[in-house]
Coordinates of C-alpha atoms and ligand atoms in Angstrom, one line a residue:
M1 CA 1.5 40.3 11.1
S2 CA 4.6 38.2 11.3
A3 CA 6.2 36.6 8.3
L4 CA 7.5 33.2 7.6
D5 CA 10.6 33.0 5.4
N6 CA 13.3 35.7 5.6
G7 CA 10.9 38.1 7.1
V8 CA 8.8 38.2 3.9
Q9 CA 5.1 37.7 4.0
Q10 CA 4.6 34.8 1.6
E11 CA 2.0 34.2 -1.0
F12 CA 1.1 30.8 -2.5
D13 CA -1.2 29.5 -5.1
V14 CA -2.2 26.7 -2.8
V15 CA -1.8 25.9 0.9
V16 CA -2.4 22.3 1.9
V17 CA -2.9 21.3 5.6
G18 CA -1.7 17.8 6.6
A19 CA 1.0 15.5 5.3
G20 CA -1.0 12.3 5.3
F21 CA -1.7 10.3 2.2
A22 CA -4.2 12.8 0.9
G23 CA -2.1 15.9 1.6
M24 CA 1.0 14.5 0.1
Y25 CA -0.7 13.6 -3.2
M26 CA -2.4 17.0 -3.3
Q27 CA 0.9 18.7 -3.0
H28 CA 2.4 16.5 -5.7
R29 CA -0.4 17.4 -8.1
I30 CA 0.0 21.1 -7.4
Q31 CA 3.8 20.8 -7.9
Q32 CA 3.3 19.0 -11.2
R33 CA 1.2 21.9 -12.4
G34 CA 4.0 24.3 -11.6
L35 CA 2.0 26.2 -9.1
S36 CA 3.4 27.4 -5.8
V37 CA 2.4 25.3 -2.8
R38 CA 3.1 25.2 0.9
L39 CA 2.1 22.3 3.1
Y40 CA 1.8 22.6 6.9
E41 CA 2.0 19.6 9.1
A42 CA 1.7 19.4 12.9
G43 CA 3.9 16.3 13.2
S44 CA 7.7 16.3 12.7
G45 CA 7.4 14.1 9.6
V46 CA 5.1 12.8 6.9
G47 CA 2.5 10.1 7.4
G48 CA -0.5 11.9 8.9
T49 CA -2.4 9.8 11.4
W50 CA 0.2 7.0 10.9
Y51 CA 2.8 9.3 12.1
W52 CA 1.1 9.6 15.5
N53 CA -0.5 6.2 15.9
R54 CA 2.7 4.3 16.5
Y55 CA 1.3 2.3 19.4
P56 CA 2.4 -1.4 19.6
G57 CA 0.7 -3.5 17.0
A58 CA -0.5 -0.6 14.8
R59 CA -1.1 -1.8 11.3
V60 CA -3.5 -1.2 8.4
D61 CA -6.5 -3.4 8.1
I62 CA -7.0 -3.1 4.3
E63 CA -4.5 -5.2 2.3
S64 CA -1.4 -3.1 1.6
V65 CA -1.3 -3.9 -2.1
E66 CA -4.6 -1.9 -2.1
Y67 CA -3.9 0.5 0.7
S68 CA -1.2 2.3 -1.3
Y69 CA -1.1 4.9 -4.0
S70 CA -2.3 4.0 -7.4
F71 CA -1.5 7.2 -9.2
D72 CA 2.0 6.3 -10.3
E73 CA 2.6 3.0 -12.1
E74 CA 6.3 2.9 -11.5
L75 CA 5.8 3.5 -7.8
Q76 CA 3.3 0.7 -7.4
Q77 CA 5.5 -1.7 -9.5
E78 CA 8.7 -0.9 -7.6
W79 CA 7.4 -0.8 -4.0
S80 CA 7.2 -4.2 -2.3
W81 CA 5.2 -4.8 0.9
S82 CA 6.6 -7.3 3.3
E83 CA 3.2 -8.4 4.9
R84 CA -0.4 -8.7 3.9
Y85 CA -1.2 -5.8 6.2
A86 CA 1.7 -3.3 6.6
S87 CA 2.7 -2.4 10.1
Q88 CA 3.0 1.3 11.1
P89 CA 6.8 1.4 10.7
E90 CA 6.5 0.0 7.2
L91 CA 3.8 2.5 6.3
M92 CA 6.1 5.3 7.6
K93 CA 8.9 4.0 5.3
Y94 CA 6.5 4.1 2.4
C95 CA 5.3 7.7 3.2
N96 CA 8.9 8.8 3.5
H97 CA 9.8 7.1 0.2
V98 CA 7.0 8.9 -1.5
A99 CA 8.0 12.3 0.0
D100 CA 11.5 11.8 -1.4
R101 CA 10.6 10.3 -4.7
F102 CA 8.3 13.2 -5.6
D103 CA 10.5 15.8 -4.0
L104 CA 7.8 17.0 -1.6
R105 CA 9.8 18.0 1.4
K106 CA 11.0 21.3 -0.1
N107 CA 7.5 22.7 0.2
M108 CA 6.6 21.2 3.6
R109 CA 6.8 22.8 7.0
F110 CA 6.7 20.4 9.9
D111 CA 5.9 20.9 13.6
T112 CA 3.5 23.7 12.5
K113 CA -0.2 23.7 13.1
V114 CA -2.6 25.9 11.1
V115 CA -4.6 27.8 13.7
S116 CA -6.8 30.0 11.5
A117 CA -7.8 30.5 7.9
H118 CA -9.8 33.7 6.9
Y119 CA -11.1 34.5 3.5
D120 CA -10.3 38.0 2.3
E121 CA -13.2 38.7 0.0
K122 CA -11.7 41.7 -1.7
M123 CA -8.5 39.9 -2.6
R124 CA -10.3 36.5 -3.0
R125 CA -7.5 34.9 -1.1
W126 CA -7.1 32.9 2.2
T127 CA -5.0 34.3 5.0
I128 CA -3.6 31.5 7.0
K129 CA -1.9 31.7 10.4
T130 CA 0.1 29.1 12.0
S131 CA 1.2 28.1 15.5
K132 CA 4.6 29.5 14.7
Q133 CA 3.1 32.9 14.3
D134 CA 3.5 32.8 10.5
T135 CA 1.0 34.4 8.2
V136 CA 0.8 33.4 4.6
S137 CA -1.8 33.9 1.9
A138 CA -3.1 31.5 -0.7
K139 CA -5.6 31.5 -3.5
Y140 CA -6.7 28.0 -2.6
C141 CA -6.7 26.2 0.7
V142 CA -7.0 22.4 1.0
L143 CA -7.7 20.8 4.3
A144 CA -6.2 17.3 4.3
T145 CA -6.5 17.0 8.0
G146 CA -7.7 13.4 8.2
F147 CA -10.9 12.0 9.6
L148 CA -9.2 10.1 12.4
S149 CA -6.6 12.5 13.5
S150 CA -7.9 14.4 16.5
G151 CA -7.4 12.1 19.5
S152 CA -9.9 12.2 22.3
V153 CA -9.3 11.6 26.0
P154 CA -12.5 11.6 28.1
D155 CA -12.5 14.1 31.0
F156 CA -12.2 11.5 33.7
N157 CA -12.5 12.7 37.3
G158 CA -9.0 12.9 38.7
L159 CA -7.3 12.8 35.3
Q160 CA -4.6 15.1 36.6
D161 CA -4.2 13.3 40.0
Y162 CA -2.9 10.1 38.5
Q163 CA 0.9 10.0 39.0
G164 CA 1.9 7.1 36.8
N165 CA 2.6 7.1 33.1
K166 CA -0.1 8.1 30.7
Y167 CA -0.2 7.1 27.0
L168 CA -2.6 7.9 24.3
T169 CA -2.7 5.4 21.4
S170 CA -3.4 8.2 18.9
K171 CA -0.3 10.2 20.1
W172 CA 2.2 7.5 21.0
P173 CA 5.7 8.7 22.0
K174 CA 8.5 8.3 19.5
E175 CA 10.8 6.7 22.0
E176 CA 10.3 3.0 22.6
V177 CA 7.9 2.2 25.4
N178 CA 8.4 -1.1 27.2
F179 CA 5.9 -2.4 29.8
N180 CA 8.1 -5.2 31.1
G181 CA 7.3 -5.9 34.7
Q182 CA 4.6 -3.3 34.9
R183 CA 0.9 -3.2 35.9
V184 CA -0.8 -1.7 33.0
A185 CA -4.4 -0.5 32.3
V186 CA -5.9 -0.1 28.8
I187 CA -9.1 2.0 28.6
G188 CA -11.2 1.2 25.5
T189 CA -11.7 -1.8 23.3
G190 CA -12.0 -0.3 19.8
S191 CA -9.6 -1.0 16.9
S192 CA -6.5 0.6 18.6
A193 CA -7.0 -1.4 21.8
V194 CA -7.7 -4.6 19.9
Q195 CA -4.4 -4.2 18.0
S196 CA -2.3 -3.2 21.0
I197 CA -3.6 -5.3 23.8
P198 CA -2.1 -8.7 22.6
I199 CA 1.4 -7.1 22.4
I200 CA 1.2 -5.2 25.6
A201 CA 0.0 -8.3 27.4
E202 CA 3.2 -10.1 26.3
Q203 CA 5.2 -7.4 28.1
A204 CA 3.2 -6.4 31.1
K205 CA 3.3 -8.2 34.5
Q206 CA -0.4 -7.6 34.8
L207 CA -2.8 -6.0 32.2
Y208 CA -6.3 -4.8 33.1
V209 CA -8.6 -4.0 30.2
F210 CA -11.4 -1.6 31.0
Q211 CA -14.2 -2.3 28.5
R212 CA -17.4 -0.3 28.2
T213 CA -18.6 -1.8 24.9
P214 CA -17.2 -5.0 23.4
S215 CA -16.1 -5.0 19.8
F216 CA -16.8 -7.4 17.0
S217 CA -13.4 -8.5 15.7
I218 CA -12.3 -10.8 12.9
P219 CA -8.9 -12.5 12.8
A220 CA -6.8 -10.5 10.3
R221 CA -4.8 -13.6 9.2
N222 CA -1.8 -11.4 8.6
G223 CA 1.4 -12.9 7.4
P224 CA 4.3 -12.4 5.0
L225 CA 3.1 -11.3 1.6
D226 CA 2.9 -14.2 -0.8
R227 CA 5.4 -13.4 -3.6
D228 CA 3.4 -15.2 -6.3
Y229 CA 0.3 -13.3 -5.3
E230 CA 2.3 -10.0 -5.4
K231 CA 3.5 -10.9 -8.9
R232 CA -0.1 -11.6 -10.0
V233 CA -1.2 -8.2 -8.6
K234 CA 1.6 -6.3 -10.3
Q235 CA 0.9 -7.9 -13.6
N236 CA -2.6 -6.7 -13.5
Y237 CA -2.3 -3.6 -11.3
R238 CA -3.9 -1.1 -13.6
D239 CA -6.9 -3.2 -14.4
W240 CA -7.2 -4.2 -10.8
R241 CA -7.1 -0.6 -9.5
K242 CA -9.9 0.2 -11.9
Q243 CA -12.0 -2.6 -10.4
Q244 CA -11.2 -1.1 -7.0
R245 CA -12.4 2.4 -8.1
D246 CA -15.6 0.9 -9.6
S247 CA -16.4 -1.1 -6.5
R248 CA -18.6 0.0 -3.6
G249 CA -15.9 0.1 -0.9
G250 CA -12.8 0.8 -2.9
F251 CA -11.1 -2.5 -1.9
I252 CA -11.5 -5.8 -3.6
S253 CA -8.5 -7.7 -2.2
V254 CA -6.5 -10.3 -3.9
N255 CA -8.5 -13.0 -2.4
F256 CA -11.2 -11.9 -4.8
Q257 CA -13.7 -14.5 -3.9
A258 CA -13.9 -13.3 -0.3
M259 CA -14.3 -9.7 -1.3
K260 CA -16.8 -10.3 -4.0
P261 CA -20.0 -8.5 -3.1
N262 CA -22.8 -10.9 -2.5
P263 CA -25.9 -9.3 -4.0
K264 CA -28.3 -11.6 -2.2
S265 CA -30.3 -11.1 1.0
A266 CA -28.9 -12.9 4.0
I267 CA -32.3 -14.1 5.0
E268 CA -33.6 -15.2 1.6
V269 CA -30.9 -17.8 1.0
S270 CA -30.8 -21.2 2.7
V271 CA -29.0 -21.5 6.1
E272 CA -26.3 -23.7 4.3
E273 CA -25.7 -21.0 1.6
R274 CA -25.4 -18.3 4.3
L275 CA -23.0 -20.3 6.4
E276 CA -20.9 -21.2 3.4
D277 CA -20.5 -17.4 2.6
Y278 CA -19.7 -16.6 6.2
E279 CA -17.2 -19.5 6.6
M280 CA -15.4 -18.6 3.4
R281 CA -15.0 -14.9 4.6
W282 CA -14.0 -16.0 8.1
R283 CA -11.2 -18.2 6.6
S284 CA -10.0 -15.2 4.5
G285 CA -10.0 -12.9 7.5
G286 CA -10.1 -9.2 8.0
L287 CA -12.8 -6.8 6.7
C288 CA -14.3 -8.9 3.9
F289 CA -17.6 -9.3 5.8
Y290 CA -18.4 -5.7 4.5
S291 CA -19.0 -7.2 1.1
S292 CA -21.1 -10.1 2.3
F293 CA -24.9 -10.1 1.8
A294 CA -26.4 -7.0 0.5
D295 CA -28.9 -6.3 3.3
L296 CA -26.5 -6.7 6.3
F297 CA -26.4 -2.9 6.7
T298 CA -30.1 -2.3 6.5
N299 CA -32.0 -5.3 7.8
Q300 CA -31.7 -6.1 11.5
E301 CA -32.8 -9.8 10.9
A302 CA -30.1 -10.2 8.3
N303 CA -27.5 -8.5 10.4
D304 CA -28.4 -10.8 13.4
T305 CA -27.4 -13.8 11.3
L306 CA -23.9 -12.5 10.9
A307 CA -23.7 -11.2 14.5
D308 CA -24.7 -14.6 15.8
F309 CA -22.1 -16.3 13.5
I310 CA -19.3 -14.0 14.8
R311 CA -20.4 -14.3 18.4
E312 CA -20.1 -18.1 18.2
K313 CA -16.7 -17.9 16.6
T314 CA -15.6 -15.5 19.3
K315 CA -16.8 -17.7 22.1
A316 CA -14.6 -20.5 20.8
R317 CA -11.6 -18.3 21.1
V318 CA -12.0 -17.6 24.9
N319 CA -11.5 -20.4 27.5
D320 CA -13.4 -18.9 30.4
P321 CA -17.2 -18.8 29.6
E322 CA -17.8 -15.8 31.9
T323 CA -15.1 -13.7 30.2
A324 CA -16.3 -14.8 26.8
E325 CA -19.8 -13.7 27.6
L326 CA -18.5 -10.2 28.6
L327 CA -16.6 -10.0 25.4
L328 CA -19.6 -10.6 23.1
P329 CA -21.2 -7.5 21.7
K330 CA -25.0 -7.7 22.1
D331 CA -26.6 -4.3 21.9
Y332 CA -25.7 -2.9 18.5
P333 CA -25.6 -4.3 15.0
I334 CA -22.4 -5.9 13.7
M335 CA -20.6 -3.3 11.5
G336 CA -22.7 -0.6 13.2
K337 CA -19.3 0.3 14.7
R338 CA -16.3 -0.3 12.5
L339 CA -15.3 -4.0 12.5
C340 CA -11.9 -4.7 14.0
A341 CA -9.3 -7.0 12.4
D342 CA -7.1 -8.6 15.0
T343 CA -4.2 -10.9 15.7
N344 CA -4.9 -13.0 18.8
Y345 CA -7.1 -10.4 20.5
F346 CA -9.6 -12.7 22.1
E347 CA -7.0 -15.4 22.8
T348 CA -5.1 -12.8 24.9
Y349 CA -7.9 -13.0 27.6
N350 CA -6.8 -16.7 28.1
R351 CA -3.5 -15.4 29.6
D352 CA -3.1 -15.5 33.4
N353 CA -1.8 -11.9 33.4
V354 CA -4.8 -10.4 31.7
T355 CA -8.0 -9.3 33.4
L356 CA -11.1 -7.9 31.7
V357 CA -12.9 -5.3 33.8
S358 CA -16.4 -4.6 32.4
I359 CA -17.3 -1.0 33.1
K360 CA -20.6 -1.1 31.2
D361 CA -22.7 -0.8 34.3
S362 CA -20.2 0.9 36.6
P363 CA -18.1 3.5 34.8
I364 CA -14.6 4.4 35.9
E365 CA -15.4 6.6 38.9
K366 CA -12.1 8.4 38.9
L367 CA -8.4 8.2 38.4
T368 CA -6.6 8.2 41.7
M369 CA -2.9 8.9 42.4
A370 CA -2.1 5.3 41.9
G371 CA -4.6 4.0 39.4
L372 CA -8.3 3.8 38.6
Q373 CA -11.4 3.5 40.9
V374 CA -14.2 1.3 39.7
R375 CA -17.0 0.4 42.1
D376 CA -15.3 -0.3 45.4
H377 CA -12.0 -1.4 43.9
E378 CA -8.9 0.6 43.2
Y379 CA -6.8 -0.9 40.4
K380 CA -3.2 0.2 41.1
V381 CA -1.2 0.5 37.9
D382 CA 2.1 1.9 36.7
S383 CA 0.8 3.0 33.3
I384 CA -2.6 3.9 31.8
I385 CA -3.2 3.6 28.1
F386 CA -6.1 5.7 26.7
A387 CA -7.3 3.8 23.6
T388 CA -10.3 6.1 23.7
G389 CA -10.6 7.1 20.1
F390 CA -11.0 10.3 18.1
D391 CA -13.2 13.3 17.6
A392 CA -13.6 11.8 14.2
V393 CA -14.3 13.4 10.8
T394 CA -14.9 17.0 12.0
G395 CA -12.5 17.3 15.0
A396 CA -9.3 18.3 13.1
I397 CA -11.2 20.8 10.9
K398 CA -13.0 22.4 13.9
N399 CA -9.6 22.9 15.6
I400 CA -8.9 25.6 13.0
E401 CA -10.7 28.9 13.1
I402 CA -12.2 29.1 9.7
C403 CA -14.0 32.2 8.5
G404 CA -15.4 32.5 4.9
R405 CA -17.3 35.1 3.0
D406 CA -18.8 37.9 5.1
G407 CA -17.0 36.6 8.1
K408 CA -19.1 33.4 8.1
N409 CA -17.7 31.0 10.7
L410 CA -17.4 27.3 9.7
Q411 CA -18.2 26.0 13.2
E412 CA -21.4 28.0 13.1
H413 CA -22.3 26.8 9.6
W414 CA -21.8 23.3 10.9
E415 CA -23.7 23.7 14.1
G416 CA -25.9 20.6 14.5
A417 CA -24.1 18.7 11.7
P418 CA -21.4 19.3 9.2
R419 CA -22.6 20.4 5.7
A420 CA -20.5 20.1 2.6
Y421 CA -21.5 19.7 -1.0
L422 CA -20.1 16.3 -2.1
G423 CA -18.1 16.4 1.1
L424 CA -15.7 18.7 -0.8
M425 CA -16.7 22.3 -0.3
S426 CA -19.1 24.3 1.9
S427 CA -21.3 27.2 0.8
G428 CA -19.9 30.5 1.9
F429 CA -16.3 29.3 1.9
P430 CA -14.9 29.9 -1.6
N431 CA -11.7 28.1 -2.8
L432 CA -11.6 25.9 0.4
F433 CA -11.6 22.2 -0.1
F434 CA -11.9 19.2 2.3
L435 CA -10.2 15.9 1.6
D436 CA -11.6 12.8 3.3
G437 CA -13.9 15.2 5.0
P438 CA -17.5 15.0 6.4
C439 CA -20.4 14.2 4.0
S440 CA -18.1 12.3 1.7
N441 CA -17.7 8.6 2.2
G442 CA -14.3 8.5 3.8
A443 CA -15.4 6.5 6.8
L444 CA -16.8 3.6 4.8
V445 CA -14.6 3.2 1.8
S446 CA -10.9 2.8 1.3
P447 CA -9.6 6.2 2.4
M448 CA -6.6 5.8 -0.1
L449 CA -8.8 5.5 -3.1
L450 CA -11.3 8.1 -2.0
S451 CA -8.6 10.7 -1.3
E452 CA -6.8 10.0 -4.6
Y453 CA -10.1 10.6 -6.4
Q454 CA -10.8 13.7 -4.4
V455 CA -7.3 15.1 -5.0
E456 CA -7.8 14.7 -8.7
W457 CA -11.2 16.4 -8.6
V458 CA -9.8 19.3 -6.6
D459 CA -6.8 19.6 -8.9
K460 CA -9.0 19.8 -11.9
C461 CA -11.1 22.5 -10.2
I462 CA -8.0 24.5 -9.5
D463 CA -7.0 24.2 -13.1
D464 CA -10.4 25.1 -14.4
I465 CA -10.9 28.1 -12.2
G466 CA -7.3 29.3 -12.4
M467 CA -5.3 31.9 -10.6
A468 CA -6.8 35.2 -11.8
E469 CA -7.4 37.7 -9.1
S470 CA -11.2 37.3 -9.6
A471 CA -11.1 33.5 -9.6
S472 CA -13.4 31.8 -7.0
L473 CA -15.6 28.8 -6.6
E474 CA -18.1 27.7 -4.0
P475 CA -21.1 25.5 -4.1
S476 CA -24.5 27.2 -4.1
L477 CA -26.5 26.8 -0.9
V478 CA -29.2 24.9 -2.9
A479 CA -26.6 22.4 -4.1
E480 CA -25.4 21.9 -0.6
D481 CA -28.9 21.5 0.8
E482 CA -29.8 19.0 -1.9
W483 CA -26.6 17.0 -1.2
M484 CA -27.4 16.9 2.5
E485 CA -30.9 15.7 1.7
H486 CA -29.5 13.1 -0.7
M487 CA -27.0 11.9 1.9
N488 CA -29.6 11.6 4.6
E489 CA -32.0 9.8 2.3
V490 CA -29.3 7.3 1.3
G491 CA -28.4 6.8 4.9
K492 CA -31.8 6.8 6.6
D493 CA -32.3 3.0 6.6
S494 CA -28.8 2.2 7.7
L495 CA -28.3 0.2 10.9
L496 CA -25.4 2.6 11.6
H497 CA -28.0 4.7 13.4
L498 CA -28.3 2.0 16.1
A499 CA -24.8 2.2 17.4
N500 CA -23.0 4.8 19.5
S501 CA -20.0 5.1 17.2
W502 CA -17.7 7.8 15.8
Y503 CA -19.6 7.3 12.5
M504 CA -22.5 9.1 14.2
G505 CA -20.4 11.5 16.3
A506 CA -21.8 9.6 19.3
N507 CA -18.5 8.7 20.9
I508 CA -17.8 12.3 22.0
P509 CA -19.9 13.8 24.8
G510 CA -21.8 16.8 23.6
K511 CA -21.1 16.3 19.9
P512 CA -24.4 16.4 18.0
R513 CA -25.5 13.0 16.8
A514 CA -25.6 12.9 13.0
L515 CA -24.5 10.6 10.3
L516 CA -21.1 12.1 9.2
S517 CA -20.5 10.2 6.0
Y518 CA -22.1 9.5 2.7
L519 CA -23.2 5.8 2.5
G520 CA -23.7 5.7 -1.3
G521 CA -20.5 3.7 -2.1
L522 CA -17.4 4.9 -3.9
E523 CA -18.7 4.2 -7.4
T524 CA -21.9 6.3 -6.9
Y525 CA -20.0 9.0 -5.1
R526 CA -17.6 9.3 -8.1
Q527 CA -20.6 9.6 -10.4
Q528 CA -22.1 12.3 -8.2
C529 CA -18.8 14.2 -8.2
Q530 CA -18.6 14.1 -12.0
A531 CA -22.2 15.2 -12.3
G532 CA -21.6 17.9 -9.7
R533 CA -19.5 20.0 -12.0
E534 CA -21.3 19.4 -15.2
N535 CA -22.5 22.3 -17.4
N536 CA -19.6 24.4 -16.5
Y537 CA -20.0 24.1 -12.7
E538 CA -23.7 25.0 -12.7
R539 CA -24.1 23.8 -9.1
F540 CA -21.5 26.4 -8.0
I541 CA -21.1 30.1 -7.8
K542 CA -18.1 30.6 -10.0
S543 CA -16.0 33.5 -11.1
I544 CA -12.9 33.2 -13.3
Ligands
N01_601 O1 -11.4 4.3 18.8 P1 -12.8 3.8 19.0 P2 -10.1 3.5 18.1 N1 -14.9 5.3 29.4 O2 -13.7 5.0 19.1 C1 -13.8 3.6 24.8 C2 -9.5 3.4 12.9 N2 -8.4 2.5 13.3 O3 -8.9 4.4 18.2 O4 -17.4 1.9 22.6 C3 -14.6 4.1 29.0 O5 -13.2 2.7 18.1 C4 -14.9 3.3 23.8 O6 -16.0 2.7 24.4 P3 -17.5 2.8 23.8 C5 -10.8 2.6 12.8 O7 -11.6 3.2 11.7 C6 -8.0 1.7 12.4 O8 -9.9 2.2 18.7 O9 -17.7 4.2 23.4 N3 -14.3 3.8 27.7 C7 -14.2 2.4 22.8 O10 -14.1 1.1 23.3 C8 -11.5 2.7 14.1 O11 -12.8 2.5 14.1 C9 -7.0 0.8 12.7 O12 -18.4 2.3 24.8 C10 -14.4 4.8 26.8 C11 -12.8 3.0 22.8 O13 -12.7 3.8 24.0 C12 -11.1 4.1 14.4 O14 -9.8 4.3 14.0 C13 -6.5 0.8 14.0 C14 -14.7 6.1 27.2 C15 -12.6 3.9 21.6 O15 -12.7 3.1 20.5 C16 -11.1 4.4 15.9 O16 -10.5 3.4 16.6 C17 -6.9 1.7 14.9 C18 -15.0 6.4 28.6 N4 -15.3 7.6 29.0 C19 -7.9 2.6 14.6 N5 -14.6 6.9 26.1 C20 -6.6 -0.1 11.7 O17 -6.7 -1.3 11.9 C21 -14.3 6.0 25.1 N6 -14.2 4.8 25.5 C22 -6.2 0.4 10.4

């Protein structure tokens, strides 16, 4: 066993894994309690997935006045965002500011991956090993590893043969990359591609976009943050955050009208009323269609009305009718894959230097030394950008070897589908918590609000259960089974089942297809979590 600091095996009350928004706040709460904490982070700095996703055009698609911490009134009053949707560099500034402001760096270790976590039943502690050969022990372990953090590159034939530059949007280099004068290929047309393609197209001599499935995308309508609007938000921040927490998705947006949930059915209102709602949201931009008519997620006919509306709008953005036709998603429900929010994405296909290559019917055959082979054509390029997504929700957790009570292996416990009571803890894994993990609603609500709520829930558990040698907490198998039944019941009529998305684990070959998130909405989820520990944690096996 090697040791970490000064050759001494270290013991902590809590080990946190991941310095994204959730991990940083968790660490802050633990520090405030006066407990000892160590945070490990694979990157060289804070920011979590934002640290790595620094591809051109990366920015948040929930308004920044909402996609920011709410736990500290002074912080939210003092910080000022420059744009409606913050860019990756501005998000990094914010994360670094938070790390300094709350003195977090002293307990962080960067460039260090956690490779295993084993529960020692006798000691009732976790033994945690890292990529730097350190071994530490902790009473509690919190995995804040993020649900979109484990990047995925498909195993293309000839991947190693290609001699040009390769870039992965989810692990973009720190050094500036410039595609001036280059022939560039982008593989994928999800959110990361939709954000980066317009900017890369401005630099490249020739850009080829390899599209298997087109995306629905709404203009973000980003711009400088209106200072009057910011003032209004700050005057009412507390009340407004409460409204966010009590909402279904955890974001209500300043343009309140556009985010107001429409409780009606899309097919029971008149055509005029429906179009009025859609046009109002289209003008507002971004993700506000998520709160449009109540049955858009569960009724195909209702969903088709919105899909048709967006397809018409998309057609009008592309000059060449053939290209436009290829860019229209037709074989899955709108919002079945996550909506994209863009700036000039479809208009980019009107440029002379951009070519859309549909690989729906003829996949990329192989990578060659000089480019990509599709059908009988070799596309010779200087750089290939893999915008091919993530092993979402479970990928980062499964990269750690986790063994709980009786040597129970988490991967085996999750075979088929992940299982976690309230998305927070798994049976057989005492004192181990997941933030933004599977079986909670991270994928479909504002991750900021969800993780703040979960951090506070975990923090209270740690306080309630305490640090005695005997202290341990895990959900009963019955509680876990019932949560899984509830989650599947709530999600069974969702149209999400009809798309091959990361929501369903369907974007990774061989990954079992299963709904990975709870679709009950943030407000209901919070009620469930409150109820979950009623009567002195009766749904748990507890010892203090
Ligand atoms: O990943 P994706 P992403 N051959 O999985 C294609 C969040 N996010 O990184 O759809 C060819 O959406 C794949 O094709 P298909 C957001 O939640 C947010 O773009 O599987 N193509 C698809 O087009 C988002 O949902 C922001 O047929 C292959 C693409 O690669 C999530 O992250 C910005 C392929 C992957 O799209 C993931 O987005 C960025 C193959 N073998 C991301 N394999 C914000 O705005 C995959 N593809 C905040």
